[in-house]
Structures are given as C-alpha cells and as structure tokens.
C-alpha cells in the first residue's frame, strides 16, 4: 500500500468532524491548557502560506499538551469588522456583511484543509450581534465606572456620585481629564446636563474633546499612519488637526498597572520593552511660573528640575489654553498665522521633523528661582497631549530647546560644570551642577556642587515646600480614541438627550447595526449611520424606532459613530471560554476553570495596539471580577514572517514597442540590456519557467520569444515580502493538493525557528514529502504493499534511536524549537530504515510522537496498528528511558600522519592498549603501514587515533 495522502487526509478530516474529536468541555478532573492564535481578519485574498505558520505552531503545542493529559482549549474565530469590506462596499455597493461572510467561508475552507484541532463549536465572529452584545456591554460598564486612584481599580460611578454629594470633587481619588473643584452645594445646585458634564470628567468611557486628524474630503478621522505630508494617503485630500468630541477610553488610568503587569508575564524582553516605552513612565515635577503683567500662572512639567537656573524662555504647545491668555495684541496676527500653519501638521510630523518653527506671544514669565523675565514662545515641538502642554526651556541642556534658542537668538546658560554647550553635548545628564550664572540673584537656594540626581531631588523638595510645584509622574500612554466615523463596526449603545449621552439599558443589548443603502458620509458630513432610517431610541418602550419619530422628549437620536477595530478583539479570549452564554460574557465558574491564555501566538505588529488594549480591557473586567486573572496572556510568542521568493524573467529592451517581447535566460542576461519582470511563482518550478504557462499567463506574452540556456529558461529570484503585487504568493491549498496537509505542516515548521522571518521556498518541500513516504515505508513495503510491522523484540540500536527521539522531540516542543524536532524525526526514520526495524512496539511510539506534527498520517497508522476505538490525539505521550540512551560504544577516526582514513567502533570502556592493538592489526591499516615504520600512536579519547609513520 502506498502513502495515499489525499485519501487519508480526507478520511480523517471527516472522521474528526463526525466524532467531534476536537470538541472541548470543561473537565474539572483535568488540568486545563489554553492556547490561542490572534484571530484573523478575513480578507478577500484568502490565506497564503505565511498565515498558517503561527496556527500550525499552536496546533502542535495543543495536540502535544492533550497527549500529555491536559484539557486543551484551542479555539478560532474572526475579527470580522473592518475597513477593507467597507471600502469595497463603497466601491461596489456590496453589503460588507455579504463580503465578510464570503471571505469567512473561504478562510474556513482553507483552514479545514490543514487539519487543525480547533473546536469550531466555539467559533466567534466580532460582527455577530450575539458576540458584540458583550463588546457593547463592556463599553456600557466602562461608561458606568470611574477609576479610583486610592483603591487602584474601577468602581461604579454611583459611588463617585455619593462622594461628590457628600464631600465635593476636591476629596475624590479619581482619574480625571482635568482637575475641577466643585463643592457638594454646587453639585446639588447643578441641573442634570451640568451634572452629566461633570461626571464625564471621570468616566472610564467618556466623551472627550481630542485632537484628531480630520479629513473633510473623506468625512472621517484618520489614524496617524493614514496621513502623509498633511494629506490623506487615500485620495490625497488635505488633513487638518481638529478638536472633536469623540468617545475615549481612559486607558491612561491603568498605565501603572499595565507597566507592573509586565513583570510577571512570560513575553519576550523586546516586546515588554516596546510596551514600556509606549507606556512611557516619566518621573518629574510640575512647577508654576507667574506671567508678568497678567494673572495667568503657567504650570509646566519637567524631568530636570535641577535646571531651573538655566531656563531662558518658555514654550507653549500651539493648542494650549494658555496661548489665548498670554498672547498680546501686537502679537495676535503673527500667532494666528502660526496656529494656522500648525493645524496642517500631524503629531507624527511634529515629533519627527527637526524643522525649527515658532512665534513669540509678546508676554514674559518670571523665573521663580532667579526672578528673571523670560519670553513666552509658542512652538509645535511642544505637544498638547503630554505633561501640561507647556515647558520651561533650558537650551543649554535640551537639544530641541538648544535648536530653538539658536534659531531665534535666545540666551543659552550652561549649568553643568564643564559642559560644553554645543549641539552634540547639550544633554549632560551626568556631572556636577554649578547653578549660579547670575551671582547674587537667589542666595537662598543653591545646587552648586551637587550631582544631577541630587540636584533634581533637592529642587523637587524645595519647590514643594515653597508651594510652587509638586512631584509628578507622567505617562506617555494616551487615552484611546474610540469613535470611528464608519459603518462596519459595533454600534455604540448610546442615545443623546439634551446633547448628553445616555446608555441603552443592559437588557436591550445587543443594539444591532442597522441596514443602510449608502456607505459614504451623509451630505451634511455625518457618519454613514446618518443614512439609517430606523435609528432612534424610544426610551419609553425601549426599542429602536424610525428617526422621523424623534421628539427629544421620549424618542432620541442614537450615536452615529461605531467602535474601532480593536473593540471586538479586546476580550475575545474570554468569550471563547463560554461562547454561547446569553447571560454573561463568561460564566464565573467557566472563567475560573480556563483562567487565562497559557500560550498566545501572533505578530509583533500588535505590540502597542491590541496587546495594550486587551490588557487594559481585561484589567477593567478583572476589577469587577468578570475575569479572574489580571493578565490575559501568560506566555506570548511572536511568529516571524514568511517572506516570498519572487521569480523574474528578463525582457530584452526594445524601442519598438509593437515587437513581440523576447526574454533571455538568467545566465545569458548580461549579454543584453534587459528589464527584470516579476513572474508568477506558480508557473516556475525549481527556477525553470513553464514556458507554455507563461505564454498563457498574459495576452501580451502570447507570442513571446525566448533565449534559452541548455534548452531551458531559468528565472532569477529574490526574497521579498509575500504579496500579490510581487506574484510570489503561495497558496496553501495548492501545496495541500500537491503534497498533502501533513507535508505542508512539517515543511512550515522545518523552515526555521518559529520567531524568525524566513523565505518560503517551494523547491524545498519535496524533502518533507519524501520523509513522510519513508515514514510510511516503515509500515508498508512501497513496491509490494506488504505490511511490514512485526512483533519482534526491538534491537538495542532501534531502542536507542527511538528513545533519543522521544527525548529530543519532547524538549524541542517545550522550547518551540520545531524545526530541530522535524530534523530529529528525519534522522530517526533513516536510522530505523537502515536497521530494518519494523517493531510494533517502537513504531507505535513513533506514530504517537509524530501526531502533533502530521496528524492525518498518524491517525491512519494508529488505526492500522489496531487502535480502532481511540484517536491518536488521546494516545499518551511516550516517555523516554535513559537506560537506552547510555552510550556503550564509541567511534574513533583512524588517521595516518594526520590524514583520516577510516572509522572504527570500540566498546565505550576500551583501554588505549586495546585500541592501539586493534587498530594496528586491522586489515584496513595494513596497506597504509606497509613498507613504513610506526613511530608513534596518539589516541585522543573518544575521538581520534593518529598513527605516525616514517
Ligand atoms: C526642562 C528640561 C531640561 C527638560 C533638560 C529636559 C531636559 P520625558 O522624559 O519624555 O517625560 N516636555 C515636557 N512636556 C512636554 C511637551 N508637552 N512636549 C514636548 N516636550 C515636553 O520628557 C520630559 C521633558 O520633556 C521635560 O523636562 C520637558 O523638558 C519636556 F535639560 O524640562 B524638560
């Protein structure tokens, strides 16, 4: 019987479905293990071979853990809301739901062919109302919560209301957008709208005024990476900075916990470092500066309080509220001009551009340490969203301040002893402070002779005592903007009464996305949901009704924005635990069983998006006891990218564009002037072009001519990103069809370490396929079809080969070193074939070992070996026995005058005398020794015997 992978794979994929082999239930008698892949966005292009890399890695681990006796959860689903389907809808009128469903079906078909052990009964789709009910539910709960900074957790807003009523806002310990002082009396005197406005300052999900990249041409907010040089990447429309009222999540309140949590999870150092930088904790001080001839007091944030004596000017962010307060009449026009210029600049450009721009406000501040009058400027390098949006500039010790001072001819006063003030050495953090540039100005306080660190501490203490400052920890992490002016996303469960948002009652969730007939913004610039006719909330009957009924008394308009892409992916791992529960996101006992994800695999591109948001989201749910673990993902592995191996043909340049194209083979191309052209890798085999297929590929190549080399056309190649435009996309379906899923799985793992990026090379796949054939040949004679397995007692050598393999594969899987595990299989199978081993006892172990990697062939052979009532998935993972691994022989290389001639095997305990005797009398030695004298025999233990002849 031959290895008929097509039949075998089809058979087992059916059986698995029929027998529900991969169905998982909570089984308290077993230890749980939860593996998870970052779920895919089902794009129209389908899967290419790069996509399943991570899935195969997790699948192997899941199967291995199951064989080790764990109850393994390995779910899969779809991140189904998103822009591409909506863009397609705008272009074609095709409803995004239709496109998405089609793409999901295609993904599923492709995934099914690869033989994953997903429990499809637990599938989730973020666009499914039964799923997004819980996304809306969580959002609602965030709206109903504030972050208590004393308790360090989210708390119900009702408690905050009680506290404000009793003690006013001054006594609150609550994360907020701005400090507001409201007495209990003032609170009670407020009307409902005013009270709601005040509460908004504390809610975890809040409507906030934030700066966004607004693109009037497209009628939407754009993300930073969708804007280049002030225009939209798509369409080239101008983009301006605009303050807009948007839903935001108070992620910043969790900054310290997000930082602390990194300490006890098993992620790579580089990923943790990326998150730390993103969170950006910075310890410093807020210091106040009085403005001369003005009531305004500027509060600035600095990490270098020690440089107070070197402050020679102040800089405000263009968006700062101080700007209006300090701009003088003479400077007004210049300031307005400048603000106009800044509006067109994105934050990214402001940070990365080294261009020096700015304008003087006309006002001066008083340096509280020196009493000096220092000019207040405005510049784009100070960002509105960080610190207080205002800085004290110390050009001698800060590079941007230095560049600014040089440009506008402002004074530069060095403070660090020996510091040479020039562009290169502005930032002398180490050193001794000498702070009295202007003798006699401040005699009360001196930092002279202190180290920078001591000076910072001393200054912080001093400003706190003097009431001109306070110690402050800042985080770079911003609150997440949570509104999108888009259709294809989760609707907010929100309606508006008197301009203030109210939540639709929990019992009425999900609020389903309505149908619309146009996907663009409305004529009046509203988001696409503005087209929905039935999109108003009847607060008496608690239901969605026609918009024409809006009276703002009992029927109100519903929010028109939808949630962003990361909403649906923030808690999906919790939903997989209990996907059909209508009463809870996840039932408490089920959550306590699965706890959190033990192994999470996905791409590095999610380091600062999804992996921050989902950690935040989970911590919020943890605060309410919904999730029993504070960190969602215990161990995380980033799989590398699979790159494409592109092929090229070389077209001979010809000015006559009507002439038939002529292509020259690689080795001959330098004889001509040529242009390389990407060619579809699927019509190239081993770098040799399939000429007929090439002619059929494009009508313009129909009558192409070829300059061949040895009768063949050889293509050039290069490693590039795998992408449709480079024609180097390899479809897994094609590989499965030609070689089988087991070969594909083995080959993807064999390509190299899982975390590394590596090129796909279809040419190499034959090796893995041949290996599986050899594996099969241990059971069946390929030519005669005779079943070879016998009950023989295995030889010592065979035992050693297999036990060595068990040990190696077990530790390789634990270390996710799958490529080395695959090569260990290859070595072992070669050894067993050489030893002519067909022992049932050993082959059965081999089948169990290979099951995680190549589950179809393993199931088939498992059954053939007589295990007809169980799946190999439940076969116990074999243990190795050290006794078989002890080396009892050694192989020595025998050399003559340093030249290696042959190898000889000895018992491990052979003495040097025995070795020497045996080597000198060996027949193979005699021909080298003949006619010469043996001068010396050198023996390097366990390695070499060198015979010196004369
Ligand atoms: C005086 C000073 C002297 C500063 C010196 C630095 C070096 P990190 O560490 O990132 O927190 N800064 C404060 N707010 C800013 C804003 N909104 N936009 C741009 N820059 C701002 O950086 C804190 C430092 O960055 C602060 O300390 C402030 O400049 C500046 F030798 O104050 B420093």
PDB file of C-alpha atoms in Angstrom, residues 678 722-729:
ATOM      1  CA  UNK A 678       8.156  39.604 -11.783  1.00  0.00           C
ATOM      2  CA  UNK A 722       4.945  37.909   0.223  1.00  0.00           C
ATOM      3  CA  UNK A 723       2.410  39.949  -1.681  1.00  0.00           C
ATOM      4  CA  UNK A 724       0.056  39.773  -4.606  1.00  0.00           C
ATOM      5  CA  UNK A 725       1.865  42.567  -6.441  1.00  0.00           C
ATOM      6  CA  UNK A 726       5.127  40.588  -6.486  1.00  0.00           C
ATOM      7  CA  UNK A 727       3.391  37.460  -7.787  1.00  0.00           C
ATOM      8  CA  UNK A 728       5.133  35.447  -5.107  1.00  0.00           C
ATOM      9  CA  UNK A 729       2.103  34.444  -3.070  1.00  0.00           C
TER      10      UNK A 729
END
